[in-house]
Coordinates of C-alpha atoms in Angstrom, one line a residue:
X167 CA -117.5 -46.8 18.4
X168 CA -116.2 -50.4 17.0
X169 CA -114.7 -50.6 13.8
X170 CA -115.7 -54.0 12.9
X171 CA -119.2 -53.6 14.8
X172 CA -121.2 -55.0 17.4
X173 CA -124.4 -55.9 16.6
X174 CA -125.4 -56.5 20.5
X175 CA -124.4 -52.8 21.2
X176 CA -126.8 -51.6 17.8
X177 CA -129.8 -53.1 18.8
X178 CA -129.4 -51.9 22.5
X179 CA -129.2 -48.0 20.6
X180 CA -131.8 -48.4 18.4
X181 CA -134.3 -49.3 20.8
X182 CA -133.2 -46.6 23.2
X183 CA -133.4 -44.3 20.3
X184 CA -137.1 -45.4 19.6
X185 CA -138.2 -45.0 23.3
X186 CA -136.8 -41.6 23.6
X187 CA -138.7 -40.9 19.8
X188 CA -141.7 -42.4 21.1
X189 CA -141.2 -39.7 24.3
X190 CA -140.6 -36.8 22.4
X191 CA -143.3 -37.1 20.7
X192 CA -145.7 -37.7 23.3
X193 CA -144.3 -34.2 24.5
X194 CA -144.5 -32.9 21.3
X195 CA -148.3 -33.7 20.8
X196 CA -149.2 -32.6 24.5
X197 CA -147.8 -29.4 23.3
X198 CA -149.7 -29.2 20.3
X199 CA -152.8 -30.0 22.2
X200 CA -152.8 -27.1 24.7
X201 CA -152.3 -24.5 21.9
X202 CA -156.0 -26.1 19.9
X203 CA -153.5 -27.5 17.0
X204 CA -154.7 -31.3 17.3
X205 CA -155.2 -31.3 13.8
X206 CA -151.8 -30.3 12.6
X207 CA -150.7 -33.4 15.0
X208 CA -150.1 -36.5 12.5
X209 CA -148.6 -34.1 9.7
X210 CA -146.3 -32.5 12.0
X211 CA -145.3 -35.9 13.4
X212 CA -144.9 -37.4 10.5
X213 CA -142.7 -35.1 9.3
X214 CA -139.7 -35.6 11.4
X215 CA -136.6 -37.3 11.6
X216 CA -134.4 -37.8 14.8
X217 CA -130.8 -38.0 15.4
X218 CA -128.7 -39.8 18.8
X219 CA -125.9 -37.9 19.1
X220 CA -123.3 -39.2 21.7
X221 CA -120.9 -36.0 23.6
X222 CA -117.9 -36.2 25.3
X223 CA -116.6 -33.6 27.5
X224 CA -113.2 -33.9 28.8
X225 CA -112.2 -33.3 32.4
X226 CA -110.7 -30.3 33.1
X227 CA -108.5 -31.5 35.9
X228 CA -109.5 -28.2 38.2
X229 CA -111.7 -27.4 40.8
X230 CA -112.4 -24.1 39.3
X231 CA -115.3 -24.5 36.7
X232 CA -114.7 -23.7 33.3
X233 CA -117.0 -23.8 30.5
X234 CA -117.6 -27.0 28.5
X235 CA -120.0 -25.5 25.5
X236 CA -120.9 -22.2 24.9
X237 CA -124.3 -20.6 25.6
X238 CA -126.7 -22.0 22.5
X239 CA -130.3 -22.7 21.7
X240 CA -130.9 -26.1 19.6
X241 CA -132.3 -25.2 16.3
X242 CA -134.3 -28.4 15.6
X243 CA -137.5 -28.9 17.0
X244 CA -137.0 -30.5 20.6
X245 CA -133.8 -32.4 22.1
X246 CA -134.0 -34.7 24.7
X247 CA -130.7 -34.8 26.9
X248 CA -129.5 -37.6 29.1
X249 CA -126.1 -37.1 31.0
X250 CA -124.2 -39.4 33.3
X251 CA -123.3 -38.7 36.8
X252 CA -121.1 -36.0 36.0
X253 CA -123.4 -32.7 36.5
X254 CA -122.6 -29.7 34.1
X255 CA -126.1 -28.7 32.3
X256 CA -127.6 -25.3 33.1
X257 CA -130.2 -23.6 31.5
X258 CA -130.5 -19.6 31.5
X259 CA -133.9 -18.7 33.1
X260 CA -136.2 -15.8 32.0
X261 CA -134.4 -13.3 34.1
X262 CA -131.2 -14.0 32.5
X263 CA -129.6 -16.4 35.6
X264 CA -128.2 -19.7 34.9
X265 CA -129.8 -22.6 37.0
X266 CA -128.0 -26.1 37.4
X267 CA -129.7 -29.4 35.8
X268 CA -129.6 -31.6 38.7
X269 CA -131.4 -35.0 37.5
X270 CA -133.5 -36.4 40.7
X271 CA -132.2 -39.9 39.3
X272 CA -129.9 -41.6 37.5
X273 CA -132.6 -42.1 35.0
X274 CA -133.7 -38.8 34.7
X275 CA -133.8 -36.7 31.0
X276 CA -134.6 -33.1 30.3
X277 CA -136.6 -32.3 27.4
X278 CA -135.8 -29.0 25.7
X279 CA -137.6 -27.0 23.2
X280 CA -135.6 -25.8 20.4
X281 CA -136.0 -22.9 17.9
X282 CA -137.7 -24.7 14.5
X283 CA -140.3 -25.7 17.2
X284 CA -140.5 -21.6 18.3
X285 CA -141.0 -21.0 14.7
X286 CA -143.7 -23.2 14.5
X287 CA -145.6 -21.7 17.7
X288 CA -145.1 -18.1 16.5
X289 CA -142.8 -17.6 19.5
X290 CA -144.9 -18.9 21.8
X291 CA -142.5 -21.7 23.3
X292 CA -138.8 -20.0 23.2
X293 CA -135.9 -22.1 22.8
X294 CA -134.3 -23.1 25.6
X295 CA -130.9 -21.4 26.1
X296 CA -128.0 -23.7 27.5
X297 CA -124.7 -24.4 28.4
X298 CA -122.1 -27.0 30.0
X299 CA -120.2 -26.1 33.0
X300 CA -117.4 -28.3 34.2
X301 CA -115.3 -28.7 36.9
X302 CA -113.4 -31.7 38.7
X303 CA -111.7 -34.5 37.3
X304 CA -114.2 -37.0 35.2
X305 CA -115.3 -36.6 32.1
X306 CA -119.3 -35.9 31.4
X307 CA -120.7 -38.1 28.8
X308 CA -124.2 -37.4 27.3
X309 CA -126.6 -38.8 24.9
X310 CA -129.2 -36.2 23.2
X311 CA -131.7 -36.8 20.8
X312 CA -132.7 -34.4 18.4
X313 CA -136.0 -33.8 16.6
X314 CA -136.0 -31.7 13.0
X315 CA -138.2 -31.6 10.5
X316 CA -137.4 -33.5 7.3
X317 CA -135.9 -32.3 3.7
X318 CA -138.5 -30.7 2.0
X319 CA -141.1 -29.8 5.1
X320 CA -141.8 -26.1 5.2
X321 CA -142.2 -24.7 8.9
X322 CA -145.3 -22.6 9.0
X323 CA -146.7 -20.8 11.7
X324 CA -150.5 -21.9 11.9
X325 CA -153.2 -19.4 11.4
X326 CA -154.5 -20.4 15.0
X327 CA -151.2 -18.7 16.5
X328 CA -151.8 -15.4 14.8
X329 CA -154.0 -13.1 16.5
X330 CA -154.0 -9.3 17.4
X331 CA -151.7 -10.1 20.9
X332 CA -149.8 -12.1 19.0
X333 CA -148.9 -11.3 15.1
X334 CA -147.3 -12.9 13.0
X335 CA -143.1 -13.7 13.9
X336 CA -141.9 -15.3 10.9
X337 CA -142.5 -16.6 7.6
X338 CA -142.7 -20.1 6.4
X339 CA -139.1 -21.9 6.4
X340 CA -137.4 -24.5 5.4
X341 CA -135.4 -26.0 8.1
X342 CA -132.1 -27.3 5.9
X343 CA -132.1 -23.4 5.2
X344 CA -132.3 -22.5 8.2
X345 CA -129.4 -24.8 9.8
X346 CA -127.4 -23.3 6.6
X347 CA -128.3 -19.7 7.9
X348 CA -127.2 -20.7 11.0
X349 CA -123.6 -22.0 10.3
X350 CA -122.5 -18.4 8.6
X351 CA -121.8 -15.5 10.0
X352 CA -124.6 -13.8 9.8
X353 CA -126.8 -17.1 11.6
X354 CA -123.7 -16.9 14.1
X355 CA -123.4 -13.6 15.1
X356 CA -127.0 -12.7 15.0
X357 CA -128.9 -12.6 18.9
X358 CA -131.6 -14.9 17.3
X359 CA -130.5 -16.6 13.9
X360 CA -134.0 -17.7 13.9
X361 CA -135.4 -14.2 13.8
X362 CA -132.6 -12.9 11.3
X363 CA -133.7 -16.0 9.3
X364 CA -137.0 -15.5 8.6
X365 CA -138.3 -13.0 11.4
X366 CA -141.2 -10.6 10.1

């Protein structure tokens, strides 16, 4: 964001970037606790790195709304989403309807699960589907952080997850495959690239 640096504006990231870490994986190991998997906990912790991504989303200069990103589920583990006072989130329920993010502060994040962390729960967490949805004259800024397994980590459903209600989904996967998967044609046009990936 500037070329010659700042090392002021770094060190105020950084730490935001550890506090939202240190929050997803809170979440993440809540999670893990009320499927029985505490012992999977450190390894699967352990395991991940994170990445702050900043978004711009221009105005569109119209009162009509018009769509800022196209419908998508995350494939990394969890992201945690933070958006200024310029509202466009929504997040497609069960049913198929879209409901609006509306943060009850200023303050406020939403934390999403994503479809490497599905993969991990046999299915039982899906990914949450979402889009942006803009209207108006400001531009919508948000900071997301996002939660994937490291180089090398296979993703394998636990044998706690697998039962007669709930068979086995998918087989053990890389994630860096995966997000390779995802970026072709067959990851792009598939209704779950996840499934297509390495569904059973």
């Amino acid at each position: 964001m500037w070329p010659r640096g700042n090392p002021s504006f770094s060190k105020t990231i950084n730490s935001y970037a550890e506090k939202l870490s240190e929050l997803e994986k809170a979440v993440r190991k809540m999670i893990a606790e009320s499927f029985g998997l505490e012992k999977y906990i450190d390894e699967h912790l352990n395991s991940t790195n994170y990445l702050l991504r900043f978004s711009k989303y221009n105005r569109p200069n119209t009162p009509d709304t018009e769509l800022g990103l196209s419908p998508h589920t995350d494939k990394s583990l969890m992201t945690i989403l933070h958006q200024n006072q310029v509202d466009g989130l929504e997040l497609q329920t069960k049913n198929g309807s879209w409901i609006k993010f509306k943060p009850s502060t200023p303050n406020s994040f939403i934390v999403m699960t994503s479809e490497s962390l599905t993969g991990w729960l046999n299915g039982r967490l899906g990914a949450t589907y979402h889009r942006v949805m803009m209207s108006g004259n400001e531009a919508r800024y948000s900071l997301a952080l996002f939660s994937y397994p490291k180089d090398g980590y296979v993703i394998e459903v636990p044998e706690e997850m697998v039962n007669e209600e709930h068979p086995l989904l998918f087989k053990p996967f890389y994630y860096e495959e995966f997000i390779s998967f995802d970026y072709h044609n067959a990851g792009q046009e598939a209704p779950s690239a996840l499934r297509a990936f390495c569904g059973v």
